[in-house]
Amino acid sequence: MDALNAREQQDFQKLVEQKQMKDFMRLYSNLVERCFSDCVNDFTSSKLTTKEQNCIMKCSEKFLKHSERVGQRFQEQNAALGQGLGR
């Protein structure tokens, strides 16, 4: 990053923020699609049943915990790789 001038750093930061937003939206979209498909079964009512609500809560918690864990593993792998390259 030090080799970039201020304008290039701003452009790079903007690209990183856009990628993060895109990744977040993809995560959210996958969460909604997955949990809706797995949990919502009764289309005769405009409201969710208690069973569907509970399923969606559990599904979203699991999905987010899984995503968080995957992110942690990537950070650990990147740190280990960075240490390996720094030798």
XYZ file of N, CA and C in Angstrom:
261
model
N 0.827 -1.197 0.000
C 0.000 0.000 0.000
C 0.869 1.257 0.000
N 2.060 1.175 0.541
C 2.927 2.358 0.620
C 3.356 2.838 -0.760
N 3.380 1.948 -1.737
C 3.802 2.318 -3.085
C 2.708 3.091 -3.827
N 1.510 3.127 -3.294
C 0.400 3.824 -3.940
C 0.321 5.262 -3.452
N -0.025 6.171 -4.364
C -0.233 7.557 -3.933
C -1.606 7.676 -3.273
N -1.921 8.839 -2.763
C -3.158 9.033 -1.998
C -4.396 8.714 -2.841
N -4.401 9.133 -4.083
C -5.547 8.881 -4.972
C -5.720 7.382 -5.226
N -4.609 6.703 -5.475
C -4.667 5.259 -5.711
C -5.117 4.510 -4.459
N -4.684 4.970 -3.294
C -5.118 4.361 -2.040
C -6.617 4.530 -1.843
N -7.136 5.713 -2.171
C -8.575 5.952 -2.066
C -9.344 5.049 -3.023
N -8.859 4.934 -4.254
C -9.510 4.072 -5.237
C -9.483 2.620 -4.781
N -8.347 2.206 -4.245
C -8.215 0.830 -3.767
C -9.174 0.592 -2.597
N -9.241 1.537 -1.670
C -10.145 1.414 -0.520
C -11.597 1.332 -0.978
N -11.933 2.125 -1.995
C -13.294 2.101 -2.534
C -13.606 0.722 -3.125
N -12.649 0.138 -3.849
C -12.847 -1.199 -4.417
C -13.033 -2.245 -3.319
N -12.247 -2.142 -2.258
C -12.356 -3.082 -1.141
C -13.741 -2.961 -0.498
N -14.204 -1.736 -0.278
C -15.515 -1.523 0.325
C -16.634 -2.059 -0.571
N -16.505 -1.869 -1.872
C -17.508 -2.386 -2.798
C -17.537 -3.913 -2.771
N -16.359 -4.526 -2.730
C -16.291 -5.989 -2.671
C -16.891 -6.489 -1.365
N -16.605 -5.822 -0.263
C -17.170 -6.224 1.023
C -18.688 -6.122 1.008
N -19.221 -5.067 0.422
C -20.670 -4.905 0.339
C -21.277 -5.991 -0.546
N -20.626 -6.275 -1.652
C -21.107 -7.325 -2.553
C -21.084 -8.680 -1.841
N -20.016 -8.954 -1.112
C -19.923 -10.209 -0.361
C -20.999 -10.301 0.708
N -21.254 -9.196 1.403
C -22.294 -9.166 2.422
C -23.664 -9.427 1.803
N -23.934 -8.788 0.673
C -25.234 -8.963 0.013
C -25.390 -10.402 -0.483
N -24.311 -10.992 -0.954
C -24.367 -12.395 -1.392
C -24.648 -13.300 -0.197
N -23.978 -13.042 0.921
C -24.203 -13.817 2.138
C -25.656 -13.701 2.583
N -26.170 -12.490 2.625
C -27.547 -12.253 3.046
C -28.532 -12.940 2.102
N -28.297 -12.816 0.809
C -29.180 -13.439 -0.176
C -29.175 -14.957 -0.028
N -28.000 -15.538 0.171
C -27.905 -16.984 0.369
C -28.616 -17.418 1.647
N -28.478 -16.622 2.685
C -29.149 -16.913 3.955
C -30.664 -16.929 3.767
N -31.190 -15.906 3.141
C -32.635 -15.809 2.931
C -33.131 -16.974 2.078
N -32.454 -17.226 0.983
C -32.874 -18.304 0.086
C -32.828 -19.664 0.779
N -31.730 -19.910 1.475
C -31.560 -21.214 2.129
C -32.607 -21.432 3.215
N -32.747 -20.465 4.109
C -33.664 -20.632 5.230
C -35.119 -20.625 4.773
N -35.445 -19.816 3.791
C -36.816 -19.814 3.273
C -37.137 -21.178 2.675
N -36.233 -21.682 1.864
C -36.470 -22.978 1.211
C -36.589 -24.108 2.224
N -35.763 -24.061 3.251
C -35.764 -25.132 4.247
C -36.920 -25.038 5.245
N -37.384 -23.835 5.520
C -38.297 -23.650 6.651
C -39.740 -23.304 6.301
N -39.958 -22.633 5.213
C -41.318 -22.158 4.910
C -42.011 -23.186 4.031
N -43.079 -23.763 4.582
C -43.794 -24.830 3.887
C -45.268 -24.528 3.664
N -45.814 -23.663 4.481
C -47.258 -23.410 4.446
C -47.526 -22.070 3.771
N -48.069 -22.123 2.570
C -48.354 -20.900 1.823
C -49.831 -20.536 1.860
N -50.567 -21.160 2.780
C -51.996 -20.862 2.888
C -52.256 -19.648 3.760
N -51.224 -19.171 4.447
C -51.369 -18.015 5.321
C -50.272 -17.003 4.991
N -50.576 -15.743 5.240
C -49.568 -14.707 4.984
C -48.584 -14.577 6.142
N -48.851 -15.289 7.231
C -47.977 -15.233 8.400
C -47.249 -16.554 8.574
N -46.070 -16.453 9.156
C -45.302 -17.668 9.440
C -45.898 -18.388 10.640
N -45.842 -19.696 10.585
C -46.254 -20.471 11.757
C -45.148 -20.407 12.798
N -45.451 -20.786 14.016
C -44.445 -20.809 15.077
C -43.303 -21.746 14.704
N -43.654 -22.880 14.136
C -42.637 -23.847 13.710
C -41.716 -23.238 12.651
N -42.297 -22.528 11.689
C -41.492 -21.883 10.641
C -40.607 -20.785 11.230
N -41.140 -20.004 12.155
C -40.346 -18.953 12.798
C -39.153 -19.536 13.533
N -39.404 -20.595 14.297
C -38.314 -21.242 15.037
C -37.266 -21.808 14.085
N -37.721 -22.425 13.022
C -36.815 -22.983 12.027
C -35.946 -21.887 11.408
N -36.557 -20.780 11.051
C -35.818 -19.672 10.439
C -34.784 -19.106 11.421
N -35.157 -18.983 12.681
C -34.205 -18.484 13.687
C -33.003 -19.425 13.801
N -33.271 -20.715 13.914
C -32.185 -21.692 14.038
C -31.335 -21.730 12.769
N -31.996 -21.702 11.638
C -31.298 -21.741 10.361
C -30.380 -20.531 10.196
N -30.899 -19.356 10.475
C -30.089 -18.145 10.308
C -28.931 -18.114 11.299
N -29.156 -18.552 12.531
C -28.074 -18.602 13.512
C -26.973 -19.549 13.048
N -27.361 -20.728 12.588
C -26.378 -21.705 12.105
C -25.624 -21.167 10.899
N -26.355 -20.568 9.973
C -25.746 -20.052 8.755
C -24.724 -18.967 9.089
N -25.097 -18.050 9.978
C -24.191 -16.953 10.335
C -22.987 -17.455 11.138
N -23.207 -18.408 12.036
C -22.087 -18.985 12.782
C -21.124 -19.698 11.842
N -21.690 -20.423 10.884
C -20.861 -21.121 9.905
C -20.040 -20.108 9.093
N -20.683 -19.058 8.618
C -19.995 -18.041 7.828
C -18.904 -17.353 8.643
N -19.198 -17.087 9.908
C -18.206 -16.474 10.789
C -17.012 -17.401 10.973
N -17.285 -18.666 11.171
C -16.210 -19.649 11.365
C -15.348 -19.782 10.112
N -15.974 -19.802 8.951
C -15.225 -19.873 7.697
C -14.336 -18.636 7.558
N -14.871 -17.476 7.880
C -14.085 -16.239 7.835
C -12.891 -16.291 8.775
N -13.093 -16.826 9.977
C -11.993 -16.963 10.931
C -10.917 -17.884 10.383
N -11.341 -18.980 9.773
C -10.374 -19.932 9.215
C -9.556 -19.293 8.097
N -10.213 -18.488 7.258
C -9.480 -17.786 6.207
C -8.462 -16.824 6.812
N -8.850 -16.112 7.861
C -7.919 -15.200 8.522
C -6.735 -15.958 9.102
N -7.000 -17.090 9.735
C -5.922 -17.904 10.293
C -4.993 -18.393 9.200
N -5.569 -18.853 8.088
C -4.756 -19.346 6.968
C -3.922 -18.212 6.366
N -4.528 -17.032 6.212
C -3.804 -15.885 5.676
C -2.670 -15.465 6.604
N -2.928 -15.496 7.907
C -1.879 -15.146 8.872
C -0.744 -16.140 8.805
N -1.072 -17.425 8.731
C -0.039 -18.457 8.635
C 0.742 -18.310 7.334
N 0.059 -18.024 6.269
C 0.719 -17.819 4.971
C 1.626 -16.594 5.035
N 1.119 -15.533 5.653
C 1.921 -14.307 5.801
C 3.181 -14.535 6.613
N 3.061 -15.338 7.657
C 4.234 -15.661 8.480
C 5.215 -16.507 7.690
N 4.691 -17.410 6.889
C 5.545 -18.271 6.075
C 6.305 -17.483 5.023
N 5.674 -16.474 4.468
C 6.324 -15.641 3.456
C 7.305 -14.661 4.071
N 7.084 -14.311 5.329
C 7.923 -13.331 5.999
C 9.259 -13.875 6.469
N 9.449 -15.159 6.367
C 10.691 -15.783 6.857
C 11.845 -15.511 5.954
